[in-house]
């Protein structure tokens, strides 16, 4: 009979900050620049160089910490972490060890399975990224230091997750927060959002933690899911088979669907941390922290709540609209221009997202104002919903304003009752078979008649009026 | 007129008045280097072509009426620890034997902006680790007063060059005494400013929390002028102080008295044993001179001083082991043949670093290692605080503290190489000031019976370089030690056992 | 604090430290350093006797927090970053393969 195992998972996430410059020097941080073009003596680790802290990076770190409800440490200290590797130019990384800038936060997660709840965040600290090693088939390794010195925040969770679902939910929630704050672009493929997982198991009810292993190299949410599930099974199999888990770092092999031990590839690390003598203590101005707190952008979870309670949208729609920060901002801008959130929501989720991806709405030729105007034109009966779809197409193609298109193409809805009545009478006269069929109970034929009227009017008759008039005139006969 | 006999200030004035051109002054120094540096071994690199081109440019600018900097046209050698863009900088190590910097140190930028002509790079102990310049990977430097003796270290090439008139003045670095001790052993003036007073950007790091750049020269006023040019906030150095540099550091009126000055003599710096009696009597005589100028002299105590060497050799080696981790042969520096990465690192570093450097890296690595950090590095940091508190207490009673700079005069080459601890104890009087981050000045105050120079050390409050320089100038004006130069040709003179 | 100098009585510690510091040392040097490091550690042990209860280690850089304004970039001449490189290819630094 197998034991009732409890899984214990903690996650460490490294986020590259979207600052203009590197953490300790003024080199640019753009991804994909030519090899070693974003370097200077400081990030190359030349003799004699000294670090100077980037103010923007501090601000971004604080914003992330405030969004995750952390306590801001007024005094935090940078430390050196030593190890030898070709992509670490100084032979040490400048990080924060004993006294990180942020601590004791939390993040609300809603896992696929398992209870929705908050997960504690132990700490967030600032550190510099290392460069990139490119391993060649020739047996050599090439080193590109463009990434060396790029600012990172490392977000460490409490070991409070209990399943792979929990872990993925946490990651997705965290991913959303940092992108909404514009402190990190969350691009897992490019490596700007990297996750390591610490996994262990213990018999349920036992207080002592089991031996944990660390998993690296998970590059997608799906990969995280699979890797953690695999590792949990592996732990169970080993322990139930009478063996013991070795504390080690393992790499996820996406292709093979398994983790592999890194043992033998590196000596046990003695990082020899000590406070960075080239940097003063980081003392934050409480007024600056309060200013940042007061100017935090709205976070997605709060926004979803508001869309449901204030605008009456469904939770599903609220979820779609907030999936990407640019989309959320697009929606809000449209609603600000014309307050019909439900209609705007429908247009965004069906028509707009049917043609443009959520991340590309900023570049779309239909602007939030344009979309809002389109909905306004429907609401004041200038055009029908159906015609509006045509106008929308034109807006996509040409980028012109909806009013312009309506005028230029004569798409104004016909609301003149007598004009429509004339068409309706004409259609009734011209289609006696369908008319008598409808009158004898085949109610489906009304659609045909409506269609005929719309066709006659070039699609411009107000559908509501058409229905009303048809009902009246058909009822009369 | 032999321009090399002029002090730095006199030379600067002669250049200003047109009495001599920069090309003439530069040639004069280059000629002396050619004539004498085989015997002294002060220079590792001499850039005659580059120097003459710089000098010519400055002469042309002056002739065209452009305004000239505070040191315009003055030729100068610099300790090979300062990065000079385009000019080989080795730190006296095989690791950097062929290294050509891609940027200038801030202090080099400031000297160049003041019009200094860089003529070459001066020998030192490898990575500034040593007290005799014998740890240089390339050559020994000989003390001009007796070439069988060391000039001190680690700025031994600098002090020897000033004393032998192979440069009118220069910059050194001081981590545990490396400006002051060689200055004392060579009979010149050396200033270690307060930590943070002068930028460390572009200075090859040994121990970050202790290293400081400072001027060396033949007179106190020369040193003060250099300090004025290099001191002050640098945005590239987060630890450089934003405190204003007092103007007129070099305006030191002649023949000033020292009335109102309180001078402290710490009993711990005048021990019964371990201090050459000729050194102590010269220092006592110097203190009498200060009294004669009006100073009040009082005993003080710095009780934690005897712990200085122990604390230093934990802090400095730990920081050095960290700062030297970058020398791995990957991006620059010596690279050994190796099939794998571990071998690349271990062999490159094993081949590149000298024995003293290795010794300190090992000690420092141990002091930071897991399980020992608290008891060693951190403990030493706590002792530093106690040492600083001693000074603060003393400075509530006195304005400067006077001590010998070095417990002995210049010792013979090879004499201390087998016993590292013996060598470390050479720094015993200079080291506490680095640990506390305070300024210290060494100036000549006599000679022993072998004709070897003796140095007086003055220690001051944080950022109180003006007082140190004022006291130094007053003492210098009342004495003539600084006017004595070693005889030429430079040969072994002192003779006899150490 | 236990005396650490005895860690240098055998050669295990000195070899471990040499490895940690990436220093390839021949046997003679290893033995010399083993002995000397033991002596030096014996000397620095005098710090143990000092009462440092409640004393903070000296933070030389203090609390004068220094934040960098943008734009302090050190412009490099083209190719400068590999000027001193022992081995480089296509602008990247090249090293033997990491096993």
JSON list of N, CA and C in Angstrom, two decimals, chain A residues 215-266:
[
{"chain": "A", "resi": 215, "resn": "UNK", "atom": "N", "xyz": [15.08, 21.78, -10.08]},
{"chain": "A", "resi": 215, "resn": "UNK", "atom": "CA", "xyz": [14.94, 21.53, -11.52]},
{"chain": "A", "resi": 215, "resn": "UNK", "atom": "C", "xyz": [15.16, 22.83, -12.28]},
{"chain": "A", "resi": 216, "resn": "UNK", "atom": "N", "xyz": [16.01, 22.75, -13.29]},
{"chain": "A", "resi": 216, "resn": "UNK", "atom": "CA", "xyz": [16.27, 23.92, -14.14]},
{"chain": "A", "resi": 216, "resn": "UNK", "atom": "C", "xyz": [15.95, 23.59, -15.59]},
{"chain": "A", "resi": 217, "resn": "UNK", "atom": "N", "xyz": [15.96, 24.60, -16.42]},
{"chain": "A", "resi": 217, "resn": "UNK", "atom": "CA", "xyz": [15.81, 24.44, -17.87]},
{"chain": "A", "resi": 217, "resn": "UNK", "atom": "C", "xyz": [14.38, 24.15, -18.31]},
{"chain": "A", "resi": 218, "resn": "UNK", "atom": "N", "xyz": [13.41, 24.70, -17.58]},
{"chain": "A", "resi": 218, "resn": "UNK", "atom": "CA", "xyz": [12.02, 24.57, -18.02]},
{"chain": "A", "resi": 218, "resn": "UNK", "atom": "C", "xyz": [11.66, 25.87, -18.73]},
{"chain": "A", "resi": 219, "resn": "UNK", "atom": "N", "xyz": [11.40, 25.79, -20.03]},
{"chain": "A", "resi": 219, "resn": "UNK", "atom": "CA", "xyz": [11.29, 27.02, -20.81]},
{"chain": "A", "resi": 219, "resn": "UNK", "atom": "C", "xyz": [9.88, 27.43, -21.22]},
{"chain": "A", "resi": 220, "resn": "UNK", "atom": "N", "xyz": [8.88, 26.64, -20.83]},
{"chain": "A", "resi": 220, "resn": "UNK", "atom": "CA", "xyz": [7.50, 27.00, -21.11]},
{"chain": "A", "resi": 220, "resn": "UNK", "atom": "C", "xyz": [6.66, 26.60, -19.90]},
{"chain": "A", "resi": 221, "resn": "UNK", "atom": "N", "xyz": [5.43, 27.11, -19.83]},
{"chain": "A", "resi": 221, "resn": "UNK", "atom": "CA", "xyz": [4.55, 26.72, -18.72]},
{"chain": "A", "resi": 221, "resn": "UNK", "atom": "C", "xyz": [4.27, 25.21, -18.80]},
{"chain": "A", "resi": 222, "resn": "UNK", "atom": "N", "xyz": [4.07, 24.75, -20.00]},
{"chain": "A", "resi": 222, "resn": "UNK", "atom": "CA", "xyz": [3.81, 23.31, -20.19]},
{"chain": "A", "resi": 222, "resn": "UNK", "atom": "C", "xyz": [5.01, 22.49, -19.73]},
{"chain": "A", "resi": 223, "resn": "UNK", "atom": "N", "xyz": [6.19, 22.99, -20.04]},
{"chain": "A", "resi": 223, "resn": "UNK", "atom": "CA", "xyz": [7.41, 22.31, -19.60]},
{"chain": "A", "resi": 223, "resn": "UNK", "atom": "C", "xyz": [7.49, 22.25, -18.09]},
{"chain": "A", "resi": 224, "resn": "UNK", "atom": "N", "xyz": [7.11, 23.35, -17.44]},
{"chain": "A", "resi": 224, "resn": "UNK", "atom": "CA", "xyz": [7.11, 23.37, -15.97]},
{"chain": "A", "resi": 224, "resn": "UNK", "atom": "C", "xyz": [6.16, 22.30, -15.44]},
{"chain": "A", "resi": 225, "resn": "UNK", "atom": "N", "xyz": [4.99, 22.25, -16.03]},
{"chain": "A", "resi": 225, "resn": "UNK", "atom": "CA", "xyz": [3.99, 21.26, -15.62]},
{"chain": "A", "resi": 225, "resn": "UNK", "atom": "C", "xyz": [4.56, 19.86, -15.72]},
{"chain": "A", "resi": 226, "resn": "UNK", "atom": "N", "xyz": [5.06, 19.54, -16.89]},
{"chain": "A", "resi": 226, "resn": "UNK", "atom": "CA", "xyz": [5.55, 18.18, -17.14]},
{"chain": "A", "resi": 226, "resn": "UNK", "atom": "C", "xyz": [6.77, 17.86, -16.28]},
{"chain": "A", "resi": 227, "resn": "UNK", "atom": "N", "xyz": [7.64, 18.83, -16.16]},
{"chain": "A", "resi": 227, "resn": "UNK", "atom": "CA", "xyz": [8.88, 18.57, -15.41]},
{"chain": "A", "resi": 227, "resn": "UNK", "atom": "C", "xyz": [8.57, 18.28, -13.95]},
{"chain": "A", "resi": 228, "resn": "UNK", "atom": "N", "xyz": [7.69, 19.09, -13.37]},
{"chain": "A", "resi": 228, "resn": "UNK", "atom": "CA", "xyz": [7.38, 18.89, -11.95]},
{"chain": "A", "resi": 228, "resn": "UNK", "atom": "C", "xyz": [6.65, 17.57, -11.75]},
{"chain": "A", "resi": 229, "resn": "UNK", "atom": "N", "xyz": [5.71, 17.28, -12.65]},
{"chain": "A", "resi": 229, "resn": "UNK", "atom": "CA", "xyz": [4.99, 15.99, -12.53]},
{"chain": "A", "resi": 229, "resn": "UNK", "atom": "C", "xyz": [5.98, 14.83, -12.61]},
{"chain": "A", "resi": 230, "resn": "UNK", "atom": "N", "xyz": [6.90, 14.93, -13.57]},
{"chain": "A", "resi": 230, "resn": "UNK", "atom": "CA", "xyz": [7.89, 13.87, -13.71]},
{"chain": "A", "resi": 230, "resn": "UNK", "atom": "C", "xyz": [8.70, 13.72, -12.42]},
{"chain": "A", "resi": 231, "resn": "UNK", "atom": "N", "xyz": [9.16, 14.86, -11.91]},
{"chain": "A", "resi": 231, "resn": "UNK", "atom": "CA", "xyz": [10.04, 14.81, -10.75]},
{"chain": "A", "resi": 231, "resn": "UNK", "atom": "C", "xyz": [9.33, 14.27, -9.52]},
{"chain": "A", "resi": 232, "resn": "UNK", "atom": "N", "xyz": [8.05, 14.63, -9.37]},
{"chain": "A", "resi": 232, "resn": "UNK", "atom": "CA", "xyz": [7.26, 14.08, -8.25]},
{"chain": "A", "resi": 232, "resn": "UNK", "atom": "C", "xyz": [7.21, 12.56, -8.37]},
{"chain": "A", "resi": 233, "resn": "UNK", "atom": "N", "xyz": [6.89, 12.10, -9.57]},
{"chain": "A", "resi": 233, "resn": "UNK", "atom": "CA", "xyz": [6.83, 10.63, -9.76]},
{"chain": "A", "resi": 233, "resn": "UNK", "atom": "C", "xyz": [8.16, 9.99, -9.46]},
{"chain": "A", "resi": 234, "resn": "UNK", "atom": "N", "xyz": [9.20, 10.64, -9.88]},
{"chain": "A", "resi": 234, "resn": "UNK", "atom": "CA", "xyz": [10.54, 10.09, -9.66]},
{"chain": "A", "resi": 234, "resn": "UNK", "atom": "C", "xyz": [10.85, 9.99, -8.17]},
{"chain": "A", "resi": 235, "resn": "UNK", "atom": "N", "xyz": [10.52, 11.04, -7.44]},
{"chain": "A", "resi": 235, "resn": "UNK", "atom": "CA", "xyz": [10.74, 11.01, -6.00]},
{"chain": "A", "resi": 235, "resn": "UNK", "atom": "C", "xyz": [9.98, 9.84, -5.36]},
{"chain": "A", "resi": 236, "resn": "UNK", "atom": "N", "xyz": [8.72, 9.72, -5.75]},
{"chain": "A", "resi": 236, "resn": "UNK", "atom": "CA", "xyz": [7.89, 8.66, -5.17]},
{"chain": "A", "resi": 236, "resn": "UNK", "atom": "C", "xyz": [8.47, 7.29, -5.51]},
{"chain": "A", "resi": 237, "resn": "UNK", "atom": "N", "xyz": [8.83, 7.13, -6.76]},
{"chain": "A", "resi": 237, "resn": "UNK", "atom": "CA", "xyz": [9.36, 5.84, -7.20]},
{"chain": "A", "resi": 237, "resn": "UNK", "atom": "C", "xyz": [10.63, 5.48, -6.44]},
{"chain": "A", "resi": 238, "resn": "UNK", "atom": "N", "xyz": [11.52, 6.45, -6.32]},
{"chain": "A", "resi": 238, "resn": "UNK", "atom": "CA", "xyz": [12.79, 6.18, -5.65]},
{"chain": "A", "resi": 238, "resn": "UNK", "atom": "C", "xyz": [12.56, 5.81, -4.18]},
{"chain": "A", "resi": 239, "resn": "UNK", "atom": "N", "xyz": [11.75, 6.62, -3.52]},
{"chain": "A", "resi": 239, "resn": "UNK", "atom": "CA", "xyz": [11.58, 6.40, -2.07]},
{"chain": "A", "resi": 239, "resn": "UNK", "atom": "C", "xyz": [10.78, 5.14, -1.79]},
{"chain": "A", "resi": 240, "resn": "UNK", "atom": "N", "xyz": [9.71, 4.92, -2.57]},
{"chain": "A", "resi": 240, "resn": "UNK", "atom": "CA", "xyz": [8.93, 3.71, -2.35]},
{"chain": "A", "resi": 240, "resn": "UNK", "atom": "C", "xyz": [9.73, 2.47, -2.73]},
{"chain": "A", "resi": 241, "resn": "UNK", "atom": "N", "xyz": [10.72, 2.68, -3.62]},
{"chain": "A", "resi": 241, "resn": "UNK", "atom": "CA", "xyz": [11.58, 1.56, -3.99]},
{"chain": "A", "resi": 241, "resn": "UNK", "atom": "C", "xyz": [12.68, 1.31, -2.97]},
{"chain": "A", "resi": 242, "resn": "UNK", "atom": "N", "xyz": [12.67, 2.07, -1.87]},
{"chain": "A", "resi": 242, "resn": "UNK", "atom": "CA", "xyz": [13.64, 1.85, -0.81]},
{"chain": "A", "resi": 242, "resn": "UNK", "atom": "C", "xyz": [14.89, 2.71, -0.93]},
{"chain": "A", "resi": 243, "resn": "UNK", "atom": "N", "xyz": [14.93, 3.56, -1.96]},
{"chain": "A", "resi": 243, "resn": "UNK", "atom": "CA", "xyz": [16.13, 4.38, -2.12]},
{"chain": "A", "resi": 243, "resn": "UNK", "atom": "C", "xyz": [15.98, 5.73, -1.43]},
{"chain": "A", "resi": 244, "resn": "UNK", "atom": "N", "xyz": [16.97, 6.58, -1.65]},
{"chain": "A", "resi": 244, "resn": "UNK", "atom": "CA", "xyz": [16.93, 7.92, -1.06]},
{"chain": "A", "resi": 244, "resn": "UNK", "atom": "C", "xyz": [17.16, 8.96, -2.15]},
{"chain": "A", "resi": 245, "resn": "UNK", "atom": "N", "xyz": [16.48, 10.05, -2.02]},
{"chain": "A", "resi": 245, "resn": "UNK", "atom": "CA", "xyz": [16.67, 11.15, -2.98]},
{"chain": "A", "resi": 245, "resn": "UNK", "atom": "C", "xyz": [17.98, 11.86, -2.65]},
{"chain": "A", "resi": 246, "resn": "UNK", "atom": "N", "xyz": [18.78, 12.09, -3.68]},
{"chain": "A", "resi": 246, "resn": "UNK", "atom": "CA", "xyz": [20.02, 12.85, -3.49]},
{"chain": "A", "resi": 246, "resn": "UNK", "atom": "C", "xyz": [19.72, 14.32, -3.74]},
{"chain": "A", "resi": 247, "resn": "UNK", "atom": "N", "xyz": [20.20, 15.17, -2.83]},
{"chain": "A", "resi": 247, "resn": "UNK", "atom": "CA", "xyz": [19.98, 16.60, -3.04]},
{"chain": "A", "resi": 247, "resn": "UNK", "atom": "C", "xyz": [20.89, 17.07, -4.17]},
{"chain": "A", "resi": 248, "resn": "UNK", "atom": "N", "xyz": [20.30, 17.52, -5.25]},
{"chain": "A", "resi": 248, "resn": "UNK", "atom": "CA", "xyz": [21.09, 17.89, -6.41]},
{"chain": "A", "resi": 248, "resn": "UNK", "atom": "C", "xyz": [20.27, 18.79, -7.33]},
{"chain": "A", "resi": 249, "resn": "UNK", "atom": "N", "xyz": [20.95, 19.30, -8.35]},
{"chain": "A", "resi": 249, "resn": "UNK", "atom": "CA", "xyz": [20.27, 20.07, -9.39]},
{"chain": "A", "resi": 249, "resn": "UNK", "atom": "C", "xyz": [20.07, 19.16, -10.59]},
{"chain": "A", "resi": 250, "resn": "UNK", "atom": "N", "xyz": [18.88, 19.22, -11.17]},
{"chain": "A", "resi": 250, "resn": "UNK", "atom": "CA", "xyz": [18.59, 18.37, -12.33]},
{"chain": "A", "resi": 250, "resn": "UNK", "atom": "C", "xyz": [18.08, 19.26, -13.46]},
{"chain": "A", "resi": 251, "resn": "UNK", "atom": "N", "xyz": [18.44, 18.88, -14.68]},
{"chain": "A", "resi": 251, "resn": "UNK", "atom": "CA", "xyz": [17.98, 19.63, -15.85]},
{"chain": "A", "resi": 251, "resn": "UNK", "atom": "C", "xyz": [16.80, 18.92, -16.49]},
{"chain": "A", "resi": 252, "resn": "UNK", "atom": "N", "xyz": [15.79, 19.71, -16.86]},
{"chain": "A", "resi": 252, "resn": "UNK", "atom": "CA", "xyz": [14.64, 19.14, -17.57]},
{"chain": "A", "resi": 252, "resn": "UNK", "atom": "C", "xyz": [15.00, 18.96, -19.03]},
{"chain": "A", "resi": 253, "resn": "UNK", "atom": "N", "xyz": [14.79, 17.77, -19.53]},
{"chain": "A", "resi": 253, "resn": "UNK", "atom": "CA", "xyz": [15.02, 17.45, -20.93]},
{"chain": "A", "resi": 253, "resn": "UNK", "atom": "C", "xyz": [13.66, 17.35, -21.59]},
{"chain": "A", "resi": 254, "resn": "UNK", "atom": "N", "xyz": [13.28, 18.42, -22.28]},
{"chain": "A", "resi": 254, "resn": "UNK", "atom": "CA", "xyz": [11.94, 18.51, -22.88]},
{"chain": "A", "resi": 254, "resn": "UNK", "atom": "C", "xyz": [11.71, 17.39, -23.90]},
{"chain": "A", "resi": 255, "resn": "UNK", "atom": "N", "xyz": [12.72, 17.11, -24.68]},
{"chain": "A", "resi": 255, "resn": "UNK", "atom": "CA", "xyz": [12.58, 16.10, -25.72]},
{"chain": "A", "resi": 255, "resn": "UNK", "atom": "C", "xyz": [12.35, 14.71, -25.15]},
{"chain": "A", "resi": 256, "resn": "UNK", "atom": "N", "xyz": [13.15, 14.37, -24.15]},
{"chain": "A", "resi": 256, "resn": "UNK", "atom": "CA", "xyz": [13.05, 13.03, -23.58]},
{"chain": "A", "resi": 256, "resn": "UNK", "atom": "C", "xyz": [11.97, 12.93, -22.52]},
{"chain": "A", "resi": 257, "resn": "UNK", "atom": "N", "xyz": [11.46, 14.07, -22.07]},
{"chain": "A", "resi": 257, "resn": "UNK", "atom": "CA", "xyz": [10.40, 14.04, -21.07]},
{"chain": "A", "resi": 257, "resn": "UNK", "atom": "C", "xyz": [10.87, 13.58, -19.70]},
{"chain": "A", "resi": 258, "resn": "UNK", "atom": "N", "xyz": [12.11, 13.91, -19.35]},
{"chain": "A", "resi": 258, "resn": "UNK", "atom": "CA", "xyz": [12.63, 13.51, -18.05]},
{"chain": "A", "resi": 258, "resn": "UNK", "atom": "C", "xyz": [13.65, 14.52, -17.53]},
{"chain": "A", "resi": 259, "resn": "UNK", "atom": "N", "xyz": [13.94, 14.42, -16.25]},
{"chain": "A", "resi": 259, "resn": "UNK", "atom": "CA", "xyz": [15.01, 15.27, -15.70]},
{"chain": "A", "resi": 259, "resn": "UNK", "atom": "C", "xyz": [16.29, 14.46, -15.66]},
{"chain": "A", "resi": 260, "resn": "UNK", "atom": "N", "xyz": [17.40, 15.19, -15.75]},
{"chain": "A", "resi": 260, "resn": "UNK", "atom": "CA", "xyz": [18.71, 14.52, -15.72]},
{"chain": "A", "resi": 260, "resn": "UNK", "atom": "C", "xyz": [19.58, 15.15, -14.65]},
{"chain": "A", "resi": 261, "resn": "UNK", "atom": "N", "xyz": [20.32, 14.30, -13.97]},
{"chain": "A", "resi": 261, "resn": "UNK", "atom": "CA", "xyz": [21.20, 14.79, -12.92]},
{"chain": "A", "resi": 261, "resn": "UNK", "atom": "C", "xyz": [22.33, 15.62, -13.50]},
{"chain": "A", "resi": 262, "resn": "UNK", "atom": "N", "xyz": [22.69, 16.70, -12.81]},
{"chain": "A", "resi": 262, "resn": "UNK", "atom": "CA", "xyz": [23.85, 17.50, -13.20]},
{"chain": "A", "resi": 262, "resn": "UNK", "atom": "C", "xyz": [25.07, 17.14, -12.36]},
{"chain": "A", "resi": 263, "resn": "UNK", "atom": "N", "xyz": [24.91, 16.14, -11.54]},
{"chain": "A", "resi": 263, "resn": "UNK", "atom": "CA", "xyz": [26.02, 15.72, -10.68]},
{"chain": "A", "resi": 263, "resn": "UNK", "atom": "C", "xyz": [27.25, 15.42, -11.50]},
{"chain": "A", "resi": 264, "resn": "UNK", "atom": "N", "xyz": [28.40, 15.82, -11.02]},
{"chain": "A", "resi": 264, "resn": "UNK", "atom": "CA", "xyz": [29.62, 15.54, -11.75]},
{"chain": "A", "resi": 264, "resn": "UNK", "atom": "C", "xyz": [29.94, 16.67, -12.71]},
{"chain": "A", "resi": 265, "resn": "UNK", "atom": "N", "xyz": [28.98, 17.51, -13.00]},
{"chain": "A", "resi": 265, "resn": "UNK", "atom": "CA", "xyz": [29.25, 18.62, -13.91]},
{"chain": "A", "resi": 265, "resn": "UNK", "atom": "C", "xyz": [29.73, 19.85, -13.15]},
{"chain": "A", "resi": 266, "resn": "UNK", "atom": "N", "xyz": [29.49, 19.88, -11.88]},
{"chain": "A", "resi": 266, "resn": "UNK", "atom": "CA", "xyz": [29.97, 21.03, -11.13]},
{"chain": "A", "resi": 266, "resn": "UNK", "atom": "C", "xyz": [30.30, 20.59, -9.71]}
]
